PDB file of C-alpha atoms in Angstrom:
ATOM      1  CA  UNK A   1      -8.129   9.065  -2.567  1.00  0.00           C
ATOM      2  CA  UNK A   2      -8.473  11.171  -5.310  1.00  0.00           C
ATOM      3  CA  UNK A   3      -7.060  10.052  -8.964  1.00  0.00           C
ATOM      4  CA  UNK A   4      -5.185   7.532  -7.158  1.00  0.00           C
ATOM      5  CA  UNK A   5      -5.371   3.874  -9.190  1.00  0.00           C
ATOM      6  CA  UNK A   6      -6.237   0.770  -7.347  1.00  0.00           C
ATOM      7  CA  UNK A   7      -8.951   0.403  -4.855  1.00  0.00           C
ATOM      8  CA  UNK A   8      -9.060   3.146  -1.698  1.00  0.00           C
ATOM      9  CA  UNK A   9      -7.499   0.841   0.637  1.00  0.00           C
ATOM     10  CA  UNK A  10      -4.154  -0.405  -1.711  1.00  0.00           C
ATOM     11  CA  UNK A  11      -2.508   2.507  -0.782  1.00  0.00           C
ATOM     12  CA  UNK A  12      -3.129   2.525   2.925  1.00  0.00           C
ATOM     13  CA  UNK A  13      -2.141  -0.861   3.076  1.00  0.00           C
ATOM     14  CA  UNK A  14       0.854  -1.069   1.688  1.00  0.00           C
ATOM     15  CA  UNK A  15       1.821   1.982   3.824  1.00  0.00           C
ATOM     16  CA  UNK A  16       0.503   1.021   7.409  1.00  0.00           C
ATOM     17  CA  UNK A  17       3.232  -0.863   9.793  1.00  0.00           C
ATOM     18  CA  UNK A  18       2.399  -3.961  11.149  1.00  0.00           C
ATOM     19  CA  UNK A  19       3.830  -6.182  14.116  1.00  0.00           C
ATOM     20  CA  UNK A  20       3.680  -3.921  16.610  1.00  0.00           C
ATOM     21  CA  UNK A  21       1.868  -4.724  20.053  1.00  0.00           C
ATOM     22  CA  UNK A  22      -1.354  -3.645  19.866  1.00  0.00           C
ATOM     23  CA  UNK A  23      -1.759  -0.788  22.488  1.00  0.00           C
ATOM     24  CA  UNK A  24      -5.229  -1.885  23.961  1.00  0.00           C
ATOM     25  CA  UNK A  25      -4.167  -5.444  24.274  1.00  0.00           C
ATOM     26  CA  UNK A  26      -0.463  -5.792  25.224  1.00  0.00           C
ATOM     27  CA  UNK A  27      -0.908  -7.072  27.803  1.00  0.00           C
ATOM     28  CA  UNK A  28      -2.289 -10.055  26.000  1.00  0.00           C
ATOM     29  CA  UNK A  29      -0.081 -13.002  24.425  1.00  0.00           C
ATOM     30  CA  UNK A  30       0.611 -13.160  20.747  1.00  0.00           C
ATOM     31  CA  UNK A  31      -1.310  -9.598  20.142  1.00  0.00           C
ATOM     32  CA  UNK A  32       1.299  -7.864  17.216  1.00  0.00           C
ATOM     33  CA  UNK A  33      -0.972  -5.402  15.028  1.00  0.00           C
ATOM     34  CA  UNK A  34      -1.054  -8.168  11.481  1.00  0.00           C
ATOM     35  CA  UNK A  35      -4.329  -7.625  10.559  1.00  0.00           C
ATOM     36  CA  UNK A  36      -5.824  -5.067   7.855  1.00  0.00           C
ATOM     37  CA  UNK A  37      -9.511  -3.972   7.174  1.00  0.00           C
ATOM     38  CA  UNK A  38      -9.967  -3.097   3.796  1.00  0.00           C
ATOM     39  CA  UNK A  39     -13.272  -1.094   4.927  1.00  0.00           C
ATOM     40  CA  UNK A  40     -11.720   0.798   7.744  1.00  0.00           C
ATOM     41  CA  UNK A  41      -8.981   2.022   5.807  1.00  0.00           C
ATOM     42  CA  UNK A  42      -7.103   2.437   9.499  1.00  0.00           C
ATOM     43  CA  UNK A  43      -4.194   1.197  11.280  1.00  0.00           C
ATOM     44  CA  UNK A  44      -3.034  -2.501  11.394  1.00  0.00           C
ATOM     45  CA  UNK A  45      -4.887  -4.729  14.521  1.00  0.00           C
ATOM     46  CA  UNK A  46      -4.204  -7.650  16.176  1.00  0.00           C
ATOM     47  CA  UNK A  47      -6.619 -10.365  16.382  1.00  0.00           C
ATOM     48  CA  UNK A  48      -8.368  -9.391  20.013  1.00  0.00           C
ATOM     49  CA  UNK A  49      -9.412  -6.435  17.718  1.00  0.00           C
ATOM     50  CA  UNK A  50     -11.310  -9.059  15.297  1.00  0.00           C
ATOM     51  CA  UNK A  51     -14.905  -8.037  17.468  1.00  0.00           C
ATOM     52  CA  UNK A  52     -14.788  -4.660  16.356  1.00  0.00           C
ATOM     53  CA  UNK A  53     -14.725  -5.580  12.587  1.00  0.00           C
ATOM     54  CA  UNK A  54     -17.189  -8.450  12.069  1.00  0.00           C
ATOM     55  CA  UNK A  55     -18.477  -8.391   8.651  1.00  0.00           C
ATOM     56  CA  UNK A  56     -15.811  -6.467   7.113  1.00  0.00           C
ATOM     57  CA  UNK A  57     -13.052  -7.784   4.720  1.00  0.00           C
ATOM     58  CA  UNK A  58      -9.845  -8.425   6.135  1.00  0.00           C
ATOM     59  CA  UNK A  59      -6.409  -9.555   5.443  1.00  0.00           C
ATOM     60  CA  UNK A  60      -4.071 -11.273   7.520  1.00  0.00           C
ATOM     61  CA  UNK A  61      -0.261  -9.475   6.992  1.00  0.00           C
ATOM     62  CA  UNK A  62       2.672 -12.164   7.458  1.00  0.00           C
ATOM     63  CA  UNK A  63       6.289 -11.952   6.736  1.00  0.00           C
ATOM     64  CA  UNK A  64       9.175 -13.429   5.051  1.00  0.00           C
ATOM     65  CA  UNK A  65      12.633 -12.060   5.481  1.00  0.00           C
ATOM     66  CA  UNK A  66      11.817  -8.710   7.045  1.00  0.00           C
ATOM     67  CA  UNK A  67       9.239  -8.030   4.229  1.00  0.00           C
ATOM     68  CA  UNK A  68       5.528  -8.210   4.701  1.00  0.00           C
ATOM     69  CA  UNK A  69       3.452 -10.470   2.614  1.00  0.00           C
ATOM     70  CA  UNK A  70       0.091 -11.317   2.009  1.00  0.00           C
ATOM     71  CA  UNK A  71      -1.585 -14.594   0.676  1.00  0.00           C
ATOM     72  CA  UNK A  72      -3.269 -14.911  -2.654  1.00  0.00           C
ATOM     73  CA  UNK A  73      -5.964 -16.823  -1.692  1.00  0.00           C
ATOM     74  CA  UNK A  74      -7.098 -13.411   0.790  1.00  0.00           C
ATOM     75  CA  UNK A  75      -6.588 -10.515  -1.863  1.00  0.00           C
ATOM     76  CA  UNK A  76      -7.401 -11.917  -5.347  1.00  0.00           C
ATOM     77  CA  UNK A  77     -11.235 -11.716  -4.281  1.00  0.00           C
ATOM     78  CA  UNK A  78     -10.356  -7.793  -3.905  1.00  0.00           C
ATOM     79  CA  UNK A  79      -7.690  -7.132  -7.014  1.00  0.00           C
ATOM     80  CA  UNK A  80      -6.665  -8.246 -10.382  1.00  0.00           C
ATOM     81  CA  UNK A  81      -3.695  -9.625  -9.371  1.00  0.00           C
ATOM     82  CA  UNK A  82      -1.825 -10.259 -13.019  1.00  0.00           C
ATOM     83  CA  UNK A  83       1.905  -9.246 -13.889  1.00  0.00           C
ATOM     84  CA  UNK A  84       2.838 -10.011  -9.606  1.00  0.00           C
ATOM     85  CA  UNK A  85       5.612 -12.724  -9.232  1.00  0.00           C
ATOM     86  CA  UNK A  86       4.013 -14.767  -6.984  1.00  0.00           C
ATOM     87  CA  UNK A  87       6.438 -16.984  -3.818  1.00  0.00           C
ATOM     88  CA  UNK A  88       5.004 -19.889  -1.836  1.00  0.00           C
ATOM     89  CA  UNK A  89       5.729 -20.159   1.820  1.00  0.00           C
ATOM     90  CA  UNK A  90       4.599 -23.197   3.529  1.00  0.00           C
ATOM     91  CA  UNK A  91       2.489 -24.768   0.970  1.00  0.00           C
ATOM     92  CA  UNK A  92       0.386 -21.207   0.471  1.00  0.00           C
ATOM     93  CA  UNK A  93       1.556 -18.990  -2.425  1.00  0.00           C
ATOM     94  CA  UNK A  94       1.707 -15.094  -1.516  1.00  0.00           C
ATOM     95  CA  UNK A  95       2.622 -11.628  -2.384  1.00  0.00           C
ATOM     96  CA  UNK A  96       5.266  -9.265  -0.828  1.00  0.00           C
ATOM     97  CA  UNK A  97       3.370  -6.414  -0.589  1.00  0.00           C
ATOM     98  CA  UNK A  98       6.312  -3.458  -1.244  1.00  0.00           C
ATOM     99  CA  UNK A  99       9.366  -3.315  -3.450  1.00  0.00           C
ATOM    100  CA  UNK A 100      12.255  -5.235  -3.000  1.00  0.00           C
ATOM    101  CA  UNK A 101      15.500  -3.576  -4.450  1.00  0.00           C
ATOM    102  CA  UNK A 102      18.613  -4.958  -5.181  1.00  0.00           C
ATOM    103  CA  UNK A 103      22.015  -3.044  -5.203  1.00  0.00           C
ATOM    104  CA  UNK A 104      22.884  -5.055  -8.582  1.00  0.00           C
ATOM    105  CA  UNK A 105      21.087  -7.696 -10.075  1.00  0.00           C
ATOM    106  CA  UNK A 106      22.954 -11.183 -10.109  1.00  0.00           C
ATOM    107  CA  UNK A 107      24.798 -13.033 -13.090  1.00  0.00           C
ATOM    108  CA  UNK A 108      22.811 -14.802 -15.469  1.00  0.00           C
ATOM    109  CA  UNK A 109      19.530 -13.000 -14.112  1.00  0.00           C
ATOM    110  CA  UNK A 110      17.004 -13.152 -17.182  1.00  0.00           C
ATOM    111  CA  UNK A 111      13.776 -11.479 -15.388  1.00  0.00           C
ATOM    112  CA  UNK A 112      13.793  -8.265 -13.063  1.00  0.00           C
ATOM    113  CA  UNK A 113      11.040  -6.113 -11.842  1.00  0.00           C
ATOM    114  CA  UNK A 114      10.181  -3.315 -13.774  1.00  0.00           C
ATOM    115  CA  UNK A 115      10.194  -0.818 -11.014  1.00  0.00           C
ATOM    116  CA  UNK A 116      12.721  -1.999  -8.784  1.00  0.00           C
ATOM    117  CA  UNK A 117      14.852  -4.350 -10.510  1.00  0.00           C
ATOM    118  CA  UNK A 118      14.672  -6.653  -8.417  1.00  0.00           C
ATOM    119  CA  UNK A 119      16.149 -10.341 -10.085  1.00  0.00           C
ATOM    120  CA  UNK A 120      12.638 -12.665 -10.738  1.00  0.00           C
ATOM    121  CA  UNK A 121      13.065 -16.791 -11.039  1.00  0.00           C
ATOM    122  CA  UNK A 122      10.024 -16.115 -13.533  1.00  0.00           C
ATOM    123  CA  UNK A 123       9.020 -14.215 -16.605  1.00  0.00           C
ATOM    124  CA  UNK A 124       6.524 -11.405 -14.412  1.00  0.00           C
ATOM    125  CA  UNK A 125       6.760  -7.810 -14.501  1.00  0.00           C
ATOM    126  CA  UNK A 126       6.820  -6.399 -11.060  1.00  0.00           C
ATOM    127  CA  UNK A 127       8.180  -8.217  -7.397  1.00  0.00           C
ATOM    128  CA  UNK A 128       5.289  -6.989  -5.258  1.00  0.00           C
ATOM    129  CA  UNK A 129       1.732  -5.417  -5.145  1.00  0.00           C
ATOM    130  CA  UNK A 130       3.597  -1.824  -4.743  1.00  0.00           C
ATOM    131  CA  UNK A 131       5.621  -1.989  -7.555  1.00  0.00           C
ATOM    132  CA  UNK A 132       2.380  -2.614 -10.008  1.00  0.00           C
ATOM    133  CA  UNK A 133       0.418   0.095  -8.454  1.00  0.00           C
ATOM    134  CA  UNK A 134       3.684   2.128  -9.110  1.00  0.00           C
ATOM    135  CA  UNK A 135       3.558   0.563 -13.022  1.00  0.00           C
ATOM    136  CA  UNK A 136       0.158   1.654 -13.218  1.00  0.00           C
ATOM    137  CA  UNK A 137       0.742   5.306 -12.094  1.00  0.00           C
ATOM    138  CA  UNK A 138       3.219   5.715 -14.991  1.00  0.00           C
ATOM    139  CA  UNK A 139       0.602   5.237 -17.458  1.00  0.00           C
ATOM    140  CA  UNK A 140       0.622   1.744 -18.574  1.00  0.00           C
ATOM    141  CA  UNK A 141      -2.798   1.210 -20.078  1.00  0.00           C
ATOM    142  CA  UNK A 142      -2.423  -2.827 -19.862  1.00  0.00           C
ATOM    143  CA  UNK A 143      -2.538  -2.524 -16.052  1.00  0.00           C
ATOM    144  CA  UNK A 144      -5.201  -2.253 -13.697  1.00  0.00           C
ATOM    145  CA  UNK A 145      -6.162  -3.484 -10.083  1.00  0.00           C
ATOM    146  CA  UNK A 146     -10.000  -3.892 -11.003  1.00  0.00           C
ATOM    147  CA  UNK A 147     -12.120  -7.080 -11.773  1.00  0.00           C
ATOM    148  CA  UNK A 148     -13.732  -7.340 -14.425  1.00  0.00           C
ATOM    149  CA  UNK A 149     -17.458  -8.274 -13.761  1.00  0.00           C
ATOM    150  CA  UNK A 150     -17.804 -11.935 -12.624  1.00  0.00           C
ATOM    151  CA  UNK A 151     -14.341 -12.447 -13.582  1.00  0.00           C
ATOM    152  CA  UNK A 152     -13.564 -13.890  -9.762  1.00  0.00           C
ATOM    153  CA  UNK A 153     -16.186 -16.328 -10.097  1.00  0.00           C
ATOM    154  CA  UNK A 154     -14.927 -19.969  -9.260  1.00  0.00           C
ATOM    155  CA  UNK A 155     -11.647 -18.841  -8.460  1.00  0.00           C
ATOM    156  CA  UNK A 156     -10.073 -21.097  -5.795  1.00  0.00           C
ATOM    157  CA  UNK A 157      -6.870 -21.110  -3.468  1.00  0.00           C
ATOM    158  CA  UNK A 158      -4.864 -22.808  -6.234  1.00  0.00           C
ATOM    159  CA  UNK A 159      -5.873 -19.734  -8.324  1.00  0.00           C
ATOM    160  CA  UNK A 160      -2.401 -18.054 -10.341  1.00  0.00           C
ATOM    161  CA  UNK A 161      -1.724 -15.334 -11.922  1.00  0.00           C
ATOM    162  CA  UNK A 162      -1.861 -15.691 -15.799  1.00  0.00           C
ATOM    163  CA  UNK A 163      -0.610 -13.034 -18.268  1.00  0.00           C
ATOM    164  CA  UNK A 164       0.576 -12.756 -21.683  1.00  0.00           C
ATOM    165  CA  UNK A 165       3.677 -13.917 -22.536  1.00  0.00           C
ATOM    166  CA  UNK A 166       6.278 -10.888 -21.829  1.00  0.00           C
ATOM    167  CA  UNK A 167       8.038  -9.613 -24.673  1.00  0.00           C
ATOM    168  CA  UNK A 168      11.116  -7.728 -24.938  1.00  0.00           C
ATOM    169  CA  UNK A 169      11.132  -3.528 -25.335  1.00  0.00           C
ATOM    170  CA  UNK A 170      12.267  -0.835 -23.778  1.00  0.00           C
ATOM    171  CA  UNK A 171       9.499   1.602 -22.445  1.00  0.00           C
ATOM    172  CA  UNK A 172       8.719  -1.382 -19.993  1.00  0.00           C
ATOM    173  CA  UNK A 173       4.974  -2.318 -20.990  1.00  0.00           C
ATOM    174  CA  UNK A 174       3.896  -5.874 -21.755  1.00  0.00           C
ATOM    175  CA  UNK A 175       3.074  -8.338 -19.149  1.00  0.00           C
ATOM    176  CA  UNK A 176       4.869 -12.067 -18.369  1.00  0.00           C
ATOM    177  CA  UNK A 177       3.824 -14.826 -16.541  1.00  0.00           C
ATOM    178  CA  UNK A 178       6.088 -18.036 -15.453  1.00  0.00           C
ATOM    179  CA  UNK A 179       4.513 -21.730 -15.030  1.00  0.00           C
ATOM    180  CA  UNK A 180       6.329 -21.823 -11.194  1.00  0.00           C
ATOM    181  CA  UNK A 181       6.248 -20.526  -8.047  1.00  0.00           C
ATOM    182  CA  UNK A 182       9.276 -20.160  -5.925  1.00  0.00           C
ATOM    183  CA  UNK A 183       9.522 -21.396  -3.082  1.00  0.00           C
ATOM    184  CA  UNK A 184      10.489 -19.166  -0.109  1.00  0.00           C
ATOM    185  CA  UNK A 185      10.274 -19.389   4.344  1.00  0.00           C
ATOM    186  CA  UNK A 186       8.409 -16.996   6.006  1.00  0.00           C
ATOM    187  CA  UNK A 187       6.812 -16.379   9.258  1.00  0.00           C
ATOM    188  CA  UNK A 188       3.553 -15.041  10.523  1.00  0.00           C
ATOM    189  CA  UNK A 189       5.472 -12.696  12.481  1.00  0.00           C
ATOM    190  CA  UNK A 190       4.740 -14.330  15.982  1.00  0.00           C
ATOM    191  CA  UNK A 191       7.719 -16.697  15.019  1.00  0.00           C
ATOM    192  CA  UNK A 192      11.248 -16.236  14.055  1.00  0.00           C
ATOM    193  CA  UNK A 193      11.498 -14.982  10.607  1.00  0.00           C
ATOM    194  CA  UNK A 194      13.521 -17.472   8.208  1.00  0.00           C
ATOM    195  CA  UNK A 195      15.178 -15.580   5.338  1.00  0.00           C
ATOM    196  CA  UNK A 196      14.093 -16.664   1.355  1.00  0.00           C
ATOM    197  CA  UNK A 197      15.953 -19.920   0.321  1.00  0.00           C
ATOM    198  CA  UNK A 198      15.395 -21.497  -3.735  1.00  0.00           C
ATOM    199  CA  UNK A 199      13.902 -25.025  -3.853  1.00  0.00           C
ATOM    200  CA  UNK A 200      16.820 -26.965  -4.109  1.00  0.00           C
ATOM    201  CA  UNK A 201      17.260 -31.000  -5.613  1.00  0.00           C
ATOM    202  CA  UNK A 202      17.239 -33.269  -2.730  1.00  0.00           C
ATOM    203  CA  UNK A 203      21.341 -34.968  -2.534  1.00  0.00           C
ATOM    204  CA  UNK A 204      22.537 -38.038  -4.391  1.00  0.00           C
ATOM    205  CA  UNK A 205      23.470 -40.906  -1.932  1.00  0.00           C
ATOM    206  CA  UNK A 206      25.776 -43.396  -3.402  1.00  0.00           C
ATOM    207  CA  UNK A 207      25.574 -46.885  -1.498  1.00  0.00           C
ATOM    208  CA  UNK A 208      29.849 -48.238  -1.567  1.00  0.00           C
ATOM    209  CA  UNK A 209      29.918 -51.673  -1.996  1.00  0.00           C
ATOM    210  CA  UNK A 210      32.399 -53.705   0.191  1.00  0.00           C
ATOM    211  CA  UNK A 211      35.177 -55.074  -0.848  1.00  0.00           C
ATOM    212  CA  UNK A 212      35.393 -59.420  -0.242  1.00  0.00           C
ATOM    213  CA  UNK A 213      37.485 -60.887   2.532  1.00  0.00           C
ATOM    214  CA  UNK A 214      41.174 -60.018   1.416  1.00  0.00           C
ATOM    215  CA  UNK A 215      43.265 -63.082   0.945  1.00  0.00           C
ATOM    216  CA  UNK A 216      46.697 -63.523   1.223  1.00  0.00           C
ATOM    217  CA  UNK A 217      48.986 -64.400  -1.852  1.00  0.00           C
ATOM    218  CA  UNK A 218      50.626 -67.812  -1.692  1.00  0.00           C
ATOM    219  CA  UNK A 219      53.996 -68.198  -0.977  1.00  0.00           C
TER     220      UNK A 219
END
């Protein structure tokens, strides 16, 4: 892979396609290509294709809104995974994996992604595992994809990303990290795919009391 930061397989797969039927199994229900070996460094496989890569370390590809994701709890083991807004989809947080532009960020938008721009509901520097890799190839020496030694050690699914606090410049260094997740739908890609919608407050019901019998005046 050359000089290329990040781990040999980053690249690879954030560039493969996914959810397309697997060509030695299409015959077969519910075989879309959503799997990923990170030791293969092939194409995406679907899960009849599991036997052929028993003992290697694999990630399951899902998707939310046209845009594939990936959940925490399956690539933290593999990448530092600091300064990534992370979503939650059905009780599991997750990552999209490439950038998600915007034409024009919103009104009243306080955080965007470095790279993209894309409008963030928390204070985190990049919208997806592509645009840090792309934050890292610019030269920012506070990034990197790498553990440190023993630093994954008693990690567990209800693991987030923690950074320092971001602060405000203009060469686009420094690292942020919110207290929330937002929430988002998404689909595993064998389902219909739900587009992103913000938690919202559940609605006010306000019981009417009724009025008493009416009674007529007197004469």
């Amino acid at each position: 892979m050359g000089n290329e930061p990040g781990p040999p397989w980053l690249k690879p797969m954030l560039k493969s396609n996914y959810f397309f039927p697997c060509p030695s199994h299409s015959d077969s229900n519910k075989s879309e290509c959503n799997m990923y070996c990170l030791d293969c460094l092939g194409s995406a496989f679907c899960s009849y294709c599991l036997i052929h890569h028993q003992g290697h370390r694999l990630v399951q590809i899902r998707r939310s809104s046209y845009h594939n994701v990936v959940r925490i709890n399956e690539i933290q083991k593999y990448i530092d995974i600091s300064c990534i807004q992370p979503y939650v989809i059905n009780g599991a947080k997750i990552f999209f994996l490439n950038e998600r532009p915007q034409p024009k960020p919103g009104k009243g938008v306080t955080y965007t992604c470095e790279i993209c721009e894309r409008s963030l509901p928390d204070s985190f520097r990049f919208c997806s595992l592509g645009c840090k890799l792309n934050g890292i190839k610019r030269g920012d020496p506070e990034l990197k994809f790498s553990h440190k030694r023993g630093a994954f050690d008693g990690m567990d699914s209800d693991y987030e990303p923690s950074t320092p606090k971001r602060t405000a410049y203009s060469s686009g260094f420094g690292c942020g990290c919110g207290p929330r997740s937002s929430s988002i739908s998404v689909s595993s890609g064998d389902d219909n795919m739900n587009s992103m919608s913000p938690e919202m407050p559940p609605p006010l019901f306000y019981r009417h009391r009724r009025k008493g019998i009416p009674h007529r005046a007197p004469f």
